[in-house]
Short mmCIF file of C-alpha atoms and ligand atoms in Angstrom, two decimals:
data_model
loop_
_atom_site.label_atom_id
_atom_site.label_comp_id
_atom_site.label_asym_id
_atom_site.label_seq_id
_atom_site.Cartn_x
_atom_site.Cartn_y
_atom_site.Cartn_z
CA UNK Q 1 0.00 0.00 0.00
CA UNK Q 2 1.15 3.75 -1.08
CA UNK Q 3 2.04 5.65 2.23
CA UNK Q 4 -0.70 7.86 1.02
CA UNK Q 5 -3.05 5.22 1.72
CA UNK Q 6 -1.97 5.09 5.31
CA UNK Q 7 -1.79 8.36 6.37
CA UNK Q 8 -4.57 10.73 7.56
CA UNK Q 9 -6.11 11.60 3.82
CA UNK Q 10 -7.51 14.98 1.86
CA UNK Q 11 -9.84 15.24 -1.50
CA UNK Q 12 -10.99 12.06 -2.71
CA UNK Q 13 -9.08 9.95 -0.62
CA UNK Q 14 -11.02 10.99 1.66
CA UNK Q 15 -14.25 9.45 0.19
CA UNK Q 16 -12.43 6.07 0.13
CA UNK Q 17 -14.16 3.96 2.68
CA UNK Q 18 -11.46 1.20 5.11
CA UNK Q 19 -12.28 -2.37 4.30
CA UNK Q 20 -10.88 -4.65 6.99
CA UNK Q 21 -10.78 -8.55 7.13
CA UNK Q 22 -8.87 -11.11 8.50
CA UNK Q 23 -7.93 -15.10 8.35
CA UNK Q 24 -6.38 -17.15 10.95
CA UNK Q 25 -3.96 -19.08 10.51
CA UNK Q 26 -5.23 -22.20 11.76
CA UNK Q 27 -4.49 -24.63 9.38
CA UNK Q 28 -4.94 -24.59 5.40
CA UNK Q 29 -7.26 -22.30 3.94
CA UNK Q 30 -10.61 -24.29 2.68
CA UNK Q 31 -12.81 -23.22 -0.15
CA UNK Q 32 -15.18 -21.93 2.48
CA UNK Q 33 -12.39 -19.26 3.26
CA UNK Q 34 -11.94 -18.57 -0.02
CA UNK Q 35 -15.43 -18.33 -1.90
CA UNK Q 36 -16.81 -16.71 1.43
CA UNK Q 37 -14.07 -14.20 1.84
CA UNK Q 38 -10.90 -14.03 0.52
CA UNK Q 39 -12.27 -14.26 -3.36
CA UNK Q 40 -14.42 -11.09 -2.95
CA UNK Q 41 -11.51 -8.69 -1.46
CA UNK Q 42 -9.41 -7.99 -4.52
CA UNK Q 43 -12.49 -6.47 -6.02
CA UNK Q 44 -12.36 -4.12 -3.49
CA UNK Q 45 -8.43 -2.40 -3.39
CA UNK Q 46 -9.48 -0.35 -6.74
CA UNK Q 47 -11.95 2.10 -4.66
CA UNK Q 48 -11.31 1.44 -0.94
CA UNK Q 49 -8.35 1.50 1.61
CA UNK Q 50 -8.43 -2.01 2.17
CA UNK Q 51 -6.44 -3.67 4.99
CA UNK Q 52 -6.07 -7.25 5.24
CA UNK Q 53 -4.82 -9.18 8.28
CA UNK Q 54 -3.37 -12.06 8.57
CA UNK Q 55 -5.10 -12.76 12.95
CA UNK Q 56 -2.75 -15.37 14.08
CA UNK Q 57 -3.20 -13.65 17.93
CA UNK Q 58 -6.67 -15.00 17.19
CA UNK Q 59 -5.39 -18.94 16.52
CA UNK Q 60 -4.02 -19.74 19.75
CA UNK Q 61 -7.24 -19.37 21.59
CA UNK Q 62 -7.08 -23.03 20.25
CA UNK Q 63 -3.75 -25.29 20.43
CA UNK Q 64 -1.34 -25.05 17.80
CA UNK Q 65 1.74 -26.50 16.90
CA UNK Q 66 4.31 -23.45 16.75
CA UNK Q 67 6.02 -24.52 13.95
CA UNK Q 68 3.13 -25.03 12.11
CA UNK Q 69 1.84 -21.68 12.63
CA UNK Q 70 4.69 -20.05 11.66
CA UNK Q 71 4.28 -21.81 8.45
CA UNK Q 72 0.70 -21.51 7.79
CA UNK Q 73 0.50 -17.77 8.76
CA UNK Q 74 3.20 -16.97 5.57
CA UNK Q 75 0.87 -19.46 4.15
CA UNK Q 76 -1.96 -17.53 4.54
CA UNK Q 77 0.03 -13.67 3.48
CA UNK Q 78 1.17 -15.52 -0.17
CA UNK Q 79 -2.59 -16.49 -0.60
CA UNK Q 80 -4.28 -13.58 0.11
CA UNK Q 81 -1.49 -12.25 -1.99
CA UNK Q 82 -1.97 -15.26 -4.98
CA UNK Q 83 -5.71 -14.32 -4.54
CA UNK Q 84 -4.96 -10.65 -5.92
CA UNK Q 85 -4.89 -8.91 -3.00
CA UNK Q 86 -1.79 -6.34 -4.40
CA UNK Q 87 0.89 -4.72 -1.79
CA UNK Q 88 0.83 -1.65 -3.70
CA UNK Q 89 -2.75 -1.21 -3.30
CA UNK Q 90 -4.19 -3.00 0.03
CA UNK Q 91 -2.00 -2.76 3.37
CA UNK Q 92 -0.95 -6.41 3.82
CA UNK Q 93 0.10 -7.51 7.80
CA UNK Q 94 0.41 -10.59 10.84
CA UNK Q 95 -1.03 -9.09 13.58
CA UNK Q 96 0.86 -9.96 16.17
CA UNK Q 97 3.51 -7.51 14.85
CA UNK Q 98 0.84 -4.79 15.60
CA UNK Q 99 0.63 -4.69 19.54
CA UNK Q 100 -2.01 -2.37 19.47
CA UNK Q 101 -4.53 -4.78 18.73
CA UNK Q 102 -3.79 -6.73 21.62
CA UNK Q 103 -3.86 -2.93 23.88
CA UNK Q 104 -7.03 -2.08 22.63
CA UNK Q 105 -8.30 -5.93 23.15
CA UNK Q 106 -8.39 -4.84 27.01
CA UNK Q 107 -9.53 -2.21 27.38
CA UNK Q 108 -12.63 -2.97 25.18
CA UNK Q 109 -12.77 -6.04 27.58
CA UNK Q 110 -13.56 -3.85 29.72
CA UNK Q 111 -16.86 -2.48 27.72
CA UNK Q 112 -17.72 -5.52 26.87
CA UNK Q 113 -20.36 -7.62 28.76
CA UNK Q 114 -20.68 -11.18 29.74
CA UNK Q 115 -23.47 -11.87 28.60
CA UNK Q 116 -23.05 -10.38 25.39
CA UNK Q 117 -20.00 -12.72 25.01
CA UNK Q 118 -21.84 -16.01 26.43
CA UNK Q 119 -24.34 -15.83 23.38
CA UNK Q 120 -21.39 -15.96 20.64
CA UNK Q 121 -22.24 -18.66 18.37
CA UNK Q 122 -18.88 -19.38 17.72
CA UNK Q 123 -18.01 -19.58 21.37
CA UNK Q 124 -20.69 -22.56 22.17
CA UNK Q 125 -19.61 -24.38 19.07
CA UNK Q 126 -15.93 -24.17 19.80
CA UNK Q 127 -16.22 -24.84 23.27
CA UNK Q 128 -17.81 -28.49 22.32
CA UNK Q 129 -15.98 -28.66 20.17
CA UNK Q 130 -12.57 -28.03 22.44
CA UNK Q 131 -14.40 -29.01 25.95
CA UNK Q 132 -10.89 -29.37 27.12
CA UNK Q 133 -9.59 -26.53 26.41
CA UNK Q 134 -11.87 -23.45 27.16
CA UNK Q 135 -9.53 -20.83 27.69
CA UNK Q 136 -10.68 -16.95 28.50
CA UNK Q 137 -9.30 -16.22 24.79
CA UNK Q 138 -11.74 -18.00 23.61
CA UNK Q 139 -14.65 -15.75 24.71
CA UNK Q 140 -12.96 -13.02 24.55
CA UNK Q 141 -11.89 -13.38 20.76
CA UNK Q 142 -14.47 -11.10 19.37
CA UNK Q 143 -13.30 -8.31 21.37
CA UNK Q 144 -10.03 -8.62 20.00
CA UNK Q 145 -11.44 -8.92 16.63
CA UNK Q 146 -13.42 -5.79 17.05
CA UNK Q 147 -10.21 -4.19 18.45
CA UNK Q 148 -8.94 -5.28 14.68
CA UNK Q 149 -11.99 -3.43 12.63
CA UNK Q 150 -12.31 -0.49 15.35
CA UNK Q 151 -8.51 0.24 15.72
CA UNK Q 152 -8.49 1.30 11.59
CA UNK Q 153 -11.67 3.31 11.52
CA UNK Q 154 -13.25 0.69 9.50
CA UNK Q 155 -16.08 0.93 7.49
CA UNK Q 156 -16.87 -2.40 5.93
CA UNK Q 157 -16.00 -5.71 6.89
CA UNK Q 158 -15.93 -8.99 4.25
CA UNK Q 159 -16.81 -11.53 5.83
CA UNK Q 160 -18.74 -15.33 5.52
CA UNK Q 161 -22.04 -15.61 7.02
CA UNK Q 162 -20.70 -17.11 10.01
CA UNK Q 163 -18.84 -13.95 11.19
CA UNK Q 164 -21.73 -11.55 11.25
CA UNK Q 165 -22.31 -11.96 14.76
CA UNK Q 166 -18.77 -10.89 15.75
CA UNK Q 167 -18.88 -7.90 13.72
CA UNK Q 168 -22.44 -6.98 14.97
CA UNK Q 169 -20.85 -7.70 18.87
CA UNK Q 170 -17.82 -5.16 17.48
CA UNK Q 171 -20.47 -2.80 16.32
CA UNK Q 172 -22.05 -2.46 19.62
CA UNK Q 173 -18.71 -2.20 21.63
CA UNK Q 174 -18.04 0.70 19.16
CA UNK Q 175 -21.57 2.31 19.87
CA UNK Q 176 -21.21 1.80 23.95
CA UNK Q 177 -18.06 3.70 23.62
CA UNK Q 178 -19.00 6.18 21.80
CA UNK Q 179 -21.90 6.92 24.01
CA UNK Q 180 -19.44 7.79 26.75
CA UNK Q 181 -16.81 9.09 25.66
CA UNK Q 182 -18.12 10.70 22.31
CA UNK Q 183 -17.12 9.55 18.56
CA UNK Q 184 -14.12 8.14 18.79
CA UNK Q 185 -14.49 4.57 16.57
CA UNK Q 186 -16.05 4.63 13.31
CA UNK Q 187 -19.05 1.72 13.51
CA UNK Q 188 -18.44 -0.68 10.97
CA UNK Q 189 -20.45 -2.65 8.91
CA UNK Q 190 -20.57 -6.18 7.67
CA UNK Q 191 -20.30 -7.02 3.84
CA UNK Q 192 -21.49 -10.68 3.40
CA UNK Q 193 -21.41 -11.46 -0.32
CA UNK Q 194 -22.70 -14.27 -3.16
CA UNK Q 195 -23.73 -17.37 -2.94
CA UNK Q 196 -20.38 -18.40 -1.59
CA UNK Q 197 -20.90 -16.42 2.37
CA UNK Q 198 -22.26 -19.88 3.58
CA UNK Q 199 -20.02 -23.18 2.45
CA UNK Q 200 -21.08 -26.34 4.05
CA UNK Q 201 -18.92 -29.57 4.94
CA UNK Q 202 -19.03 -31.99 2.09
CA UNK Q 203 -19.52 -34.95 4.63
CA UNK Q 204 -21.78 -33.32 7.09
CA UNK Q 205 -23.48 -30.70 5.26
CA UNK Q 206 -25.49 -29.21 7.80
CA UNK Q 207 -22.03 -28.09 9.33
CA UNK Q 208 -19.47 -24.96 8.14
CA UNK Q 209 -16.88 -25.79 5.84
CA UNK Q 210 -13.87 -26.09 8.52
CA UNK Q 211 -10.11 -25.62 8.15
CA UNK Q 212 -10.19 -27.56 11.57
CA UNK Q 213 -12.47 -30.08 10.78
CA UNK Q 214 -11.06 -33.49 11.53
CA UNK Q 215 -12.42 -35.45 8.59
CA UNK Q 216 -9.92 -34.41 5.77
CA UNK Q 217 -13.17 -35.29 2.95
CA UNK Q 218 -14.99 -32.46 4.60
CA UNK Q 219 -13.27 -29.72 2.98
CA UNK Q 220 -11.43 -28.85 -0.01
CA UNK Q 221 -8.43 -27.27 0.58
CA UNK Q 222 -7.18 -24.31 -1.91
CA UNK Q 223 -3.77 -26.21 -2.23
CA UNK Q 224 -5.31 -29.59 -3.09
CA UNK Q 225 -4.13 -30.99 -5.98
CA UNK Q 226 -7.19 -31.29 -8.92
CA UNK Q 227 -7.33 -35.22 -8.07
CA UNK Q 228 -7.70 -34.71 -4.43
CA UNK Q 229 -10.62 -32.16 -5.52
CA UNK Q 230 -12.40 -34.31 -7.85
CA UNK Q 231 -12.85 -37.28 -5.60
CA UNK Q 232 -13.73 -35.28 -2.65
CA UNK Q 233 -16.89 -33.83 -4.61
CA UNK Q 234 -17.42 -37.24 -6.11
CA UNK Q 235 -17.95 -38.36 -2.90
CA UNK Q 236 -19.80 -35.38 -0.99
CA UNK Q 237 -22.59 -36.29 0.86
CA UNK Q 238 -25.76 -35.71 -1.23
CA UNK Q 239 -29.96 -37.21 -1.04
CA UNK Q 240 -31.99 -39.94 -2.25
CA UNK Q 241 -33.08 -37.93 -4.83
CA UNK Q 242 -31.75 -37.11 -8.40
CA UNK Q 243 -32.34 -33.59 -9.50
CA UNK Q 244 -30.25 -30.74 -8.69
CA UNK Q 245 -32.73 -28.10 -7.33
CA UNK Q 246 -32.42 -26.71 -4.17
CA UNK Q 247 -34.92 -27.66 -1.44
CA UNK Q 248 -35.20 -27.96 2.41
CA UNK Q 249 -33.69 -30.62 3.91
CA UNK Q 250 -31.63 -31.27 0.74
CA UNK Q 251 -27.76 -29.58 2.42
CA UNK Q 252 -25.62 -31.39 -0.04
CA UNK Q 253 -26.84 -30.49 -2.89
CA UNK Q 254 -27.80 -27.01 -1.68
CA UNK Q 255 -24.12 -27.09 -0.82
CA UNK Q 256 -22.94 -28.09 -4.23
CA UNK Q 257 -25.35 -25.46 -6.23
CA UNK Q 258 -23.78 -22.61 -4.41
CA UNK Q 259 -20.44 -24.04 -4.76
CA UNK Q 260 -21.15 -24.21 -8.58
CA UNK Q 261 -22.78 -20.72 -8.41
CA UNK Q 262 -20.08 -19.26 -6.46
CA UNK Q 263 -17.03 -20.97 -8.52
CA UNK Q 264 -18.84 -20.47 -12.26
CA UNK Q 265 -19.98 -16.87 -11.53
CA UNK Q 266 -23.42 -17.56 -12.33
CA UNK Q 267 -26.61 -17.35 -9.70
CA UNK Q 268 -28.45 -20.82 -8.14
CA UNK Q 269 -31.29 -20.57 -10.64
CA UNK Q 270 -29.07 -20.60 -13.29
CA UNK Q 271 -26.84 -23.58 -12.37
CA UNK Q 272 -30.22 -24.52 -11.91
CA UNK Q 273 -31.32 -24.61 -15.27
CA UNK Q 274 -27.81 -25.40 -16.58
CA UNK Q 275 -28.78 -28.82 -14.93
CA UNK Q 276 -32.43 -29.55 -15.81
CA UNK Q 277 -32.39 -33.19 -16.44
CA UNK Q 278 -28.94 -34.30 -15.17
CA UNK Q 279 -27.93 -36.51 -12.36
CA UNK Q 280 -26.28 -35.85 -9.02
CA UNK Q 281 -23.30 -37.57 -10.67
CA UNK Q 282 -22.68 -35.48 -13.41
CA UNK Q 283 -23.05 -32.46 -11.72
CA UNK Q 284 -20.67 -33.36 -8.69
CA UNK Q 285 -18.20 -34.24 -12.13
CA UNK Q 286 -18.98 -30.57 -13.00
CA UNK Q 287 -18.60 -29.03 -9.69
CA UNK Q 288 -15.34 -30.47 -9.23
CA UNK Q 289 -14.06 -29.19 -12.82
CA UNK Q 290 -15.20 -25.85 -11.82
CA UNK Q 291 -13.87 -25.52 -8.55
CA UNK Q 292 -10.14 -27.21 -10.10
CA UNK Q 293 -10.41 -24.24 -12.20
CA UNK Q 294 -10.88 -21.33 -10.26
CA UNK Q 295 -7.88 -22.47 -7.50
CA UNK Q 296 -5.75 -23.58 -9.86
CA UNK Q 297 -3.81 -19.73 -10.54
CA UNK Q 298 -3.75 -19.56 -6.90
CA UNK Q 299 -2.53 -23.03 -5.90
CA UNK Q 300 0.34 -21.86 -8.28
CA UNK Q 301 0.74 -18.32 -7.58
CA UNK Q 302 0.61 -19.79 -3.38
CA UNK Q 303 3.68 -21.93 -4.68
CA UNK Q 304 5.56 -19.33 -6.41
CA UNK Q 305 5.10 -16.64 -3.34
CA UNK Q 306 5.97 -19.26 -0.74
CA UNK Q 307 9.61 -19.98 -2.71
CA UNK Q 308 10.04 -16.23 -2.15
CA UNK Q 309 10.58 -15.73 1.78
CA UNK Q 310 12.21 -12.22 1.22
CA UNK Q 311 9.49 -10.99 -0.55
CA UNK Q 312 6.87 -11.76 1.94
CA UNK Q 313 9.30 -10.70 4.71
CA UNK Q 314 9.43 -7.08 2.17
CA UNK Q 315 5.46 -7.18 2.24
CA UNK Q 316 4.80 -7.55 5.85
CA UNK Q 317 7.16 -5.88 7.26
CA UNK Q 318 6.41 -2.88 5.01
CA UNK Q 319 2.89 -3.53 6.15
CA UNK Q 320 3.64 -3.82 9.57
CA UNK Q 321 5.17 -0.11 9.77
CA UNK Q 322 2.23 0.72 8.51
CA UNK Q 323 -0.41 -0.74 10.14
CA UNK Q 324 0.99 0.12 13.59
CA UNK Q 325 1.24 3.96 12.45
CA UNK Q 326 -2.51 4.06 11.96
CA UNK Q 327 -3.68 2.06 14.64
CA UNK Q 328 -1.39 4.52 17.59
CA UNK Q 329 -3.69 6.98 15.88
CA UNK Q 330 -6.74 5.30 17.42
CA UNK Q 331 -5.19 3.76 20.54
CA UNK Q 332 -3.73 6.59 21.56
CA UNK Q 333 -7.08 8.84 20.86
CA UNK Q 334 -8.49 5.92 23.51
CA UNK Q 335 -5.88 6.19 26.26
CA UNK Q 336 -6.70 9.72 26.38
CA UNK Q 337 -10.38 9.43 26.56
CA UNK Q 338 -10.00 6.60 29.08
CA UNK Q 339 -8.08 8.77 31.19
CA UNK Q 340 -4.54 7.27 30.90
CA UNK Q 341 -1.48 9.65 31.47
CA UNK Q 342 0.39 10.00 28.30
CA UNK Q 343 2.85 8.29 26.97
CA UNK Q 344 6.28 9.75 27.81
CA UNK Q 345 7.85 8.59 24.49
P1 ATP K 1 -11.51 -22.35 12.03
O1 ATP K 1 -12.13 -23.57 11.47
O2 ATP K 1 -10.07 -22.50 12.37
O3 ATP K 1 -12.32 -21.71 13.09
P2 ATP K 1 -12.42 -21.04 9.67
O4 ATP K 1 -12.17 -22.02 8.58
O5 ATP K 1 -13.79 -20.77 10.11
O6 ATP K 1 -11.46 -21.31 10.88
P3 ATP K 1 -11.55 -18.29 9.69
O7 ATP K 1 -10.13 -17.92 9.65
O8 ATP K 1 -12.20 -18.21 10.99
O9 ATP K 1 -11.77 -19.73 9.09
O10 ATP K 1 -12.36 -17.44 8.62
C1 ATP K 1 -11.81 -16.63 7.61
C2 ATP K 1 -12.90 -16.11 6.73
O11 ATP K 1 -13.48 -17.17 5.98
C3 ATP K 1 -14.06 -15.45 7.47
O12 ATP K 1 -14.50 -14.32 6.75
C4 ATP K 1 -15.13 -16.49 7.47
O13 ATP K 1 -16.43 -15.95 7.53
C5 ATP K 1 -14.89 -17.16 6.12
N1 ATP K 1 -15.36 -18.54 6.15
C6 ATP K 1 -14.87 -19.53 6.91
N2 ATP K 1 -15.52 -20.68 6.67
C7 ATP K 1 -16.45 -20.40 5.72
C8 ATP K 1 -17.44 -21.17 5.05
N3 ATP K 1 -17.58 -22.46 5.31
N4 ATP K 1 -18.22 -20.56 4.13
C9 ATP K 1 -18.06 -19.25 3.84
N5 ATP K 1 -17.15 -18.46 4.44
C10 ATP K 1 -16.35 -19.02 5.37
N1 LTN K 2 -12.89 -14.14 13.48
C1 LTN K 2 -12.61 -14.10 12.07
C2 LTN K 2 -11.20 -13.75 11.76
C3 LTN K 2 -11.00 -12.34 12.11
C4 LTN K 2 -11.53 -11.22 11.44
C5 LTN K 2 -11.07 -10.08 12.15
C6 LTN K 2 -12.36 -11.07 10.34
C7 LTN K 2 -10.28 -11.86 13.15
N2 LTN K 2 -10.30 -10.53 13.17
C8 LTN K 2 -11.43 -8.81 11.77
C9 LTN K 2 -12.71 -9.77 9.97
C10 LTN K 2 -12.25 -8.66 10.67
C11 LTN K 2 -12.95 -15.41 11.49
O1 LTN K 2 -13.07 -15.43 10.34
N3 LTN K 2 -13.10 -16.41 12.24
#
């Protein structure tokens, strides 16, 4: 990103509106992070300021193996970066080279209610899910991720479907604060596009599309190679019937037709129609062909970043300078309202 883009801006930069988003690394990016997020952000760097993150302060609230998420975190920076997200254009960063996200993380802990927290979605699925592990970071991760979107004055943030909540939850911090102390966060809006904002699992379609899903046939992973792709959609989890129309109770092959729709640029009626007459077997053919397709550039671009370390180290490091100048802007504009003494230096 141009300093310009950084820096407190005049004219029409001015009308430019902050995109923020994030990914953690986790583990391997699935289609689900891609045709719910990641696709729909380069769109966005021609008119916007865009800044994309990647959270990894967010991944530990689960275990992870540190090697492995040193890896998969310049993992994640080549493929945003393979996906067309462009240095020169959108401020690229890891956040834990930001500390200002984890500042601001308490003291909005401390505007952010209980309650508010216990109802997180996310938080009662992941705490099955991890029942031995259910660590305060855990419910506290959407105040850290609305310490991400507030700390840049964001105005929109692309997300999946399943993130709504925590950007509604970062909305309402922003509000509470503002109510006190008077405006000092922008309130932010979610962006949830396409037929892609909602991926299911292939084997359990009435679950998310998971990076940490154990079962490796639930997801298709944007490295997969095209063989790996093809059988997993041969054998996704469809219905007793035979026609591909969407219907209730039918998740697979609801699943599949947004998939299509999603991957093939086209709308659900119209993969709809494009499959009048054929069989679930031809169409999970087709689905995998399309979706081969569309990751292919990046599973090659991902390969071609990730054999260039000192590039990415160029890209967030620049990114990190940045970053951390414009969120002291906000942190520091918080300290004061909170009523801490200024920083001597
Ligand atoms: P984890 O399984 O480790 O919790 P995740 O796969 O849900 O992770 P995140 O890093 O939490 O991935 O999400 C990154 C982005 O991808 C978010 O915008 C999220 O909404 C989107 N996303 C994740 N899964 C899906 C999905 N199945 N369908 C559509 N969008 C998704
Ligand atoms: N919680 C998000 C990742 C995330 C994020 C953000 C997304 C962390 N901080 C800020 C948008 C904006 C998720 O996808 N699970």
């Amino acid at each position: 990103m141009t300093e310009q883009n950084a820096a407190p801006q005049n004219g029409a930069e001015q009308q430019k509106k902050t995109v923020f988003s994030g990914v953690q690394p986790s583990g391997k990016l699935t289609l689900g992070n891609y045709l719910g997020a990641l696709r729909n952000w380069p769109a966005m760097q021609e008119e916007n300021r865009c800044i994309f993150s990647v959270v990894n302060l967010h991944s530990i609230t689960v275990r992870q193996d540190p090697a492995a998420l040193r890896r998969q975190t310049l993992e994640v920076l080549a493929q945003y970066i393979a996906c067309g997200i462009d240095p020169e254009k959108s401020l690229l960063f890891i956040q834990s080279h930001v500390p200002a996200h984890a500042e601001l993380a308490w003291v909005l802990n401390c505007y952010t209610m209980f309650g508010e927290l216990s109802r997180m979605t996310q938080f009662k699925d992941k705490s099955q899910r991890y029942a031995d592990n259910i660590n305060a970071g855990l419910f506290t991760y959407p105040v850290l991720m609305a310490s991400d979107i507030l700390l840049y004055q964001t105005d929109l943030v692309p997300v999946g479907q399943d993130q709504k909540q925590h950007v509604e939850i970062a909305r309402d911090i922003a509000q509470r604060f503002n109510g006190v102390y008077g405006p000092v966060f922008a309130i932010p809006e979610p962006l949830i596009q396409g037929p892609g904002a909602k991926i299911a699992s292939l084997a359990e379609p009435t679950k998310k599309m998971s990076k940490s899903d154990q079962n490796q046939n639930a997801f298709v992973l944007l490295m997969d190679k095209p063989e790996d792709i093809m059988r997993k959609f041969k054998r996704a989890v469809t219905d007793s019937g035979s026609q591909v129309v969407r219907g209730e109770g039918k998740d697979g092959v609801n699943n599949l037709i947004a998939i299509y729709s999603a991957a093939a640029g086209c709308s659900p009626e119209q993969t709809e129609a494009e499959f009048a007459g054929k069989g679930y077997g031809e169409f999970k053919q087709a689905v995998g062909e399309a979706v081969v397709e569309v990751l292919r550039p990046v599973r090659e671009q991902t390969e071609r970043l990730l054999a260039d370390k000192a590039y990415l180290e160029q890209v967030y490091a620049e990114g990190a300078r940045q970053a951390a100048r414009a969120a002291e802007r906000t942190l520091e504009k918080v300290y004061k309202k909170v009523g801490f003494v200024k920083k001597p230096f």
